[in-house]
Amino acid sequence: AQSVAQPEDQVNVAEGNPLTVKCTYSVSGNPYLFWYVQYPNRGLQFLLKYITGDNLVKGSYGFEAEFNKSQTSFHLKKPSALVSDSALYFCAVRGTTNTGNQFYFGTGTSLTVIP
Amino acid sequence: KAGVTQTPRYLIKTRGQQVTLSCSPISGHRSVSWYQQTPGQGLQFLFEYFSETQRNKGNFPGRFSGRQFSNSRSEMNVSTLELGDSALYLCASSLEQGMGGNTIYFGEGSWLTVV
């Protein structure tokens, strides 16, 4: 069975500091991992994904994520946080055993960037 | 290119009524999936349609149904509404179905309140 865990409900970081939002996964076979961001009263916006290849994936708005197979993790990172990065972040996984586009989402991490 | 369009954005229904939500995918996308988002349960997969056929179904009662038209537009219907159906209903589209690295792109969602 596929699943994703986001161990932190809330992350606070000062503006200009690096940020990390954590995600661990469980999947049969090779994982396809995604990060989405949700601003208040909006849908989810795609940030980046890992399919294969380089373990460091670069995405939108300066975000990047590091895939670590041995630790089954896919943490989202940004070198310098902006106040506008404050939002709800979701990690998602889609395993290769799935015949469709059923994504399994984590419970979300609320990021607050403090000015 | 226009994004995923969902209508209506907000609606209030009375318990026992039924509701139909509409989703127009990104032009050229043939797969449409639906998710329910609530504070308590997070994001839960409802179903996915591809080529007018339901390909995947989540663990929801039969009151939740959907369909897809030949132009890839999709509708979901909830009958005999319950208070617990109050949620943000998100539609997502992708180019193809059944490919691991496919990205799904979300609409802004339809906020349903059942009173």
Coordinates of C-alpha atoms in Angstrom, one line a residue:
Chain A
A1 CA 0.0 0.0 0.0
Q2 CA 1.1 3.5 -0.7
S3 CA 1.3 6.2 1.9
V4 CA 2.9 9.4 2.8
A5 CA 3.7 11.0 6.1
Q6 CA 4.4 14.6 6.9
P7 CA 5.5 14.5 10.5
E8 CA 5.1 18.3 11.2
D9 CA 1.7 19.9 11.1
Q10 CA 3.3 23.4 11.5
V11 CA 6.7 24.8 10.5
N12 CA 7.8 28.3 11.4
V13 CA 10.8 30.0 9.9
A14 CA 12.2 33.5 9.8
E15 CA 12.2 35.3 6.5
G16 CA 15.6 34.8 4.8
N17 CA 16.4 31.6 6.6
P18 CA 16.4 28.2 4.9
L19 CA 13.3 26.1 5.2
T20 CA 12.7 22.4 5.2
V21 CA 9.3 20.6 5.0
K22 CA 9.6 16.9 5.7
C23 CA 8.0 14.0 3.9
T24 CA 8.5 10.3 4.2
Y25 CA 6.9 7.7 2.0
S26 CA 6.0 4.0 1.7
V27 CA 5.4 2.5 -1.7
S28 CA 5.8 -0.8 -3.5
G29 CA 8.2 -0.4 -6.3
N30 CA 9.8 2.8 -7.5
P31 CA 8.1 5.9 -6.2
Y32 CA 6.8 8.9 -8.0
L33 CA 6.9 11.8 -5.6
F34 CA 5.3 15.2 -5.8
W35 CA 5.0 18.4 -3.8
Y36 CA 2.0 20.7 -4.0
V37 CA 1.3 24.0 -2.3
Q38 CA -2.1 25.4 -1.4
Y39 CA -2.8 29.0 -0.6
P40 CA -5.9 29.9 1.4
N41 CA -9.2 29.2 -0.4
R42 CA -7.4 28.0 -3.5
G43 CA -6.7 24.7 -5.2
L44 CA -3.3 22.9 -5.1
Q45 CA -0.5 24.1 -7.2
F46 CA 2.2 21.8 -8.5
L47 CA 5.7 22.6 -7.3
L48 CA 8.0 19.7 -8.4
K49 CA 8.2 16.0 -8.8
Y50 CA 10.7 13.1 -8.7
I51 CA 10.5 10.4 -11.2
T52 CA 14.0 9.1 -11.6
G53 CA 17.6 10.3 -12.0
D54 CA 19.2 13.1 -10.0
N55 CA 18.2 13.0 -6.4
L56 CA 17.9 16.8 -6.1
V57 CA 14.9 18.1 -8.0
K58 CA 14.4 21.8 -8.7
G59 CA 10.9 23.2 -9.0
S60 CA 8.9 26.4 -9.1
Y61 CA 9.4 29.5 -7.0
G62 CA 13.0 28.5 -6.0
F63 CA 11.9 25.3 -4.2
E64 CA 13.8 22.0 -4.5
A65 CA 13.5 18.6 -3.0
E66 CA 15.9 15.9 -2.1
F67 CA 15.0 12.3 -2.8
N68 CA 16.6 9.8 -0.4
K69 CA 15.9 6.2 -1.1
S70 CA 17.5 4.7 1.9
Q71 CA 15.6 7.0 4.2
T72 CA 12.4 6.9 2.1
S73 CA 12.2 10.6 2.3
F74 CA 11.5 13.5 0.0
H75 CA 12.0 16.7 1.9
L76 CA 11.1 20.0 0.4
K77 CA 13.7 22.8 0.8
K78 CA 14.3 26.4 -0.1
P79 CA 17.5 28.3 0.6
S80 CA 15.9 31.6 1.6
A81 CA 12.3 31.8 2.8
L82 CA 9.9 34.5 1.7
V83 CA 6.8 35.7 3.6
S84 CA 4.8 34.8 0.4
D85 CA 5.9 31.2 0.9
S86 CA 3.5 30.9 3.8
A87 CA 1.0 28.3 2.8
L88 CA -0.1 24.7 3.2
Y89 CA 2.3 22.1 1.6
F90 CA 1.4 18.6 0.6
C91 CA 3.6 15.7 -0.3
A92 CA 2.1 13.0 -2.5
V93 CA 3.1 9.7 -3.9
R94 CA 1.9 7.6 -6.8
G95 CA 3.3 4.1 -6.8
T96 CA 4.0 2.1 -10.0
T97 CA 1.6 -0.6 -9.0
N98 CA -1.3 1.8 -9.3
T99 CA -3.0 1.6 -12.7
G100 CA -4.4 5.0 -12.5
N101 CA -3.7 8.5 -11.3
Q102 CA -4.7 7.9 -7.7
F103 CA -2.4 10.1 -5.6
Y104 CA -1.9 9.5 -1.9
F105 CA -1.4 12.8 -0.1
G106 CA 0.1 13.6 3.3
T107 CA -1.8 15.5 5.9
G108 CA -0.1 18.7 5.0
T109 CA 2.3 21.0 6.7
S110 CA 1.4 24.6 7.4
L111 CA 4.4 26.8 6.7
T112 CA 4.6 30.3 8.3
V113 CA 7.4 32.6 7.3
I114 CA 7.9 35.3 9.9
P115 CA 8.9 38.7 8.7
Chain B
K1 CA -3.4 27.7 -21.8
A2 CA -6.3 27.8 -19.4
G3 CA -6.1 25.8 -16.3
V4 CA -8.6 23.4 -14.8
T5 CA -12.0 25.1 -14.4
Q6 CA -14.5 24.1 -11.7
T7 CA -18.0 25.4 -11.3
P8 CA -19.6 26.5 -9.1
R9 CA -17.0 27.8 -6.8
Y10 CA -19.3 28.1 -3.8
L11 CA -22.6 26.5 -3.0
I12 CA -24.9 25.8 0.0
K13 CA -27.2 22.9 0.0
T14 CA -29.7 21.4 2.4
R15 CA -29.3 18.0 3.9
G16 CA -31.0 15.4 1.7
Q17 CA -30.6 17.4 -1.5
Q18 CA -28.3 16.5 -4.3
V19 CA -25.5 18.5 -6.0
T20 CA -23.7 18.4 -9.3
L21 CA -20.2 19.8 -9.7
S22 CA -18.5 20.5 -13.0
C23 CA -14.9 20.3 -14.1
S24 CA -13.3 21.3 -17.4
P25 CA -9.8 19.9 -17.7
I26 CA -6.8 21.6 -19.2
S27 CA -7.1 21.5 -23.0
G28 CA -5.7 18.2 -24.3
H29 CA -5.9 16.5 -20.9
R30 CA -7.9 13.3 -21.0
S31 CA -7.8 12.1 -17.4
V32 CA -9.9 13.8 -14.7
S33 CA -9.8 12.8 -11.1
W34 CA -11.7 14.1 -8.1
Y35 CA -10.7 14.6 -4.5
Q36 CA -12.5 15.6 -1.4
Q37 CA -10.6 17.9 1.1
T38 CA -11.8 18.3 4.7
P39 CA -9.9 19.5 7.8
G40 CA -10.4 16.2 9.5
Q41 CA -9.7 13.7 6.7
G42 CA -7.3 15.7 4.5
L43 CA -7.3 15.0 0.8
Q44 CA -9.1 11.8 -0.2
F45 CA -9.4 10.3 -3.7
L46 CA -12.9 10.0 -5.0
F47 CA -12.5 8.6 -8.5
E48 CA -10.8 9.0 -11.9
Y49 CA -12.1 9.1 -15.4
F50 CA -10.4 8.5 -18.6
S51 CA -12.0 8.2 -22.1
E52 CA -15.4 8.4 -20.5
T53 CA -14.8 5.4 -18.3
Q54 CA -14.2 5.3 -14.5
R55 CA -10.7 3.8 -14.0
N56 CA -10.2 4.1 -10.3
K57 CA -12.6 4.6 -7.4
G58 CA -11.8 5.6 -3.8
N59 CA -13.5 4.4 -0.7
F60 CA -16.7 6.5 -0.8
P61 CA -20.3 5.5 -0.6
G62 CA -22.4 5.0 -3.7
R63 CA -24.0 8.5 -3.1
F64 CA -20.9 9.8 -4.8
S65 CA -20.8 9.3 -8.5
G66 CA -19.3 10.9 -11.6
R67 CA -19.1 10.8 -15.3
Q68 CA -16.9 12.1 -18.1
F69 CA -18.1 13.4 -21.5
S70 CA -16.5 12.9 -24.9
N71 CA -14.8 16.3 -24.6
S72 CA -13.1 15.2 -21.3
R73 CA -15.3 17.5 -19.2
S74 CA -16.4 15.7 -16.0
E75 CA -19.2 16.1 -13.5
M76 CA -19.5 14.6 -10.1
N77 CA -22.8 14.1 -8.3
V78 CA -23.5 13.7 -4.6
S79 CA -27.0 12.5 -3.7
T80 CA -28.8 12.6 -0.4
L81 CA -26.4 15.1 1.0
E82 CA -25.3 14.7 4.6
L83 CA -23.7 17.3 6.9
G84 CA -20.4 15.4 6.6
D85 CA -20.3 16.0 2.9
S86 CA -19.4 19.6 3.5
A87 CA -15.9 20.0 2.0
L88 CA -13.8 21.4 -0.8
Y89 CA -14.1 19.2 -3.9
L90 CA -11.1 19.4 -6.1
C91 CA -10.8 18.3 -9.7
A92 CA -7.5 17.5 -11.2
S93 CA -6.5 16.7 -14.8
S94 CA -3.6 15.1 -16.5
L95 CA -2.5 14.2 -20.0
E96 CA -2.8 10.5 -19.7
Q97 CA -3.9 7.8 -17.3
G98 CA -1.8 5.0 -15.9
M99 CA 1.6 6.6 -16.3
G100 CA 3.6 7.0 -13.1
G101 CA 5.3 10.2 -13.8
N102 CA 2.1 12.1 -14.8
T103 CA 1.5 15.3 -13.1
I104 CA -2.0 16.1 -12.1
Y105 CA -3.1 19.8 -12.1
F106 CA -5.8 21.0 -9.8
G107 CA -8.6 23.4 -10.2
E108 CA -9.6 26.0 -7.6
G109 CA -12.2 23.7 -6.2
S110 CA -15.9 23.8 -5.3
W111 CA -16.7 24.7 -1.8
L112 CA -19.8 22.8 -0.7
T113 CA -21.6 23.6 2.5
V114 CA -24.4 21.3 3.6
V115 CA -26.8 22.8 6.2

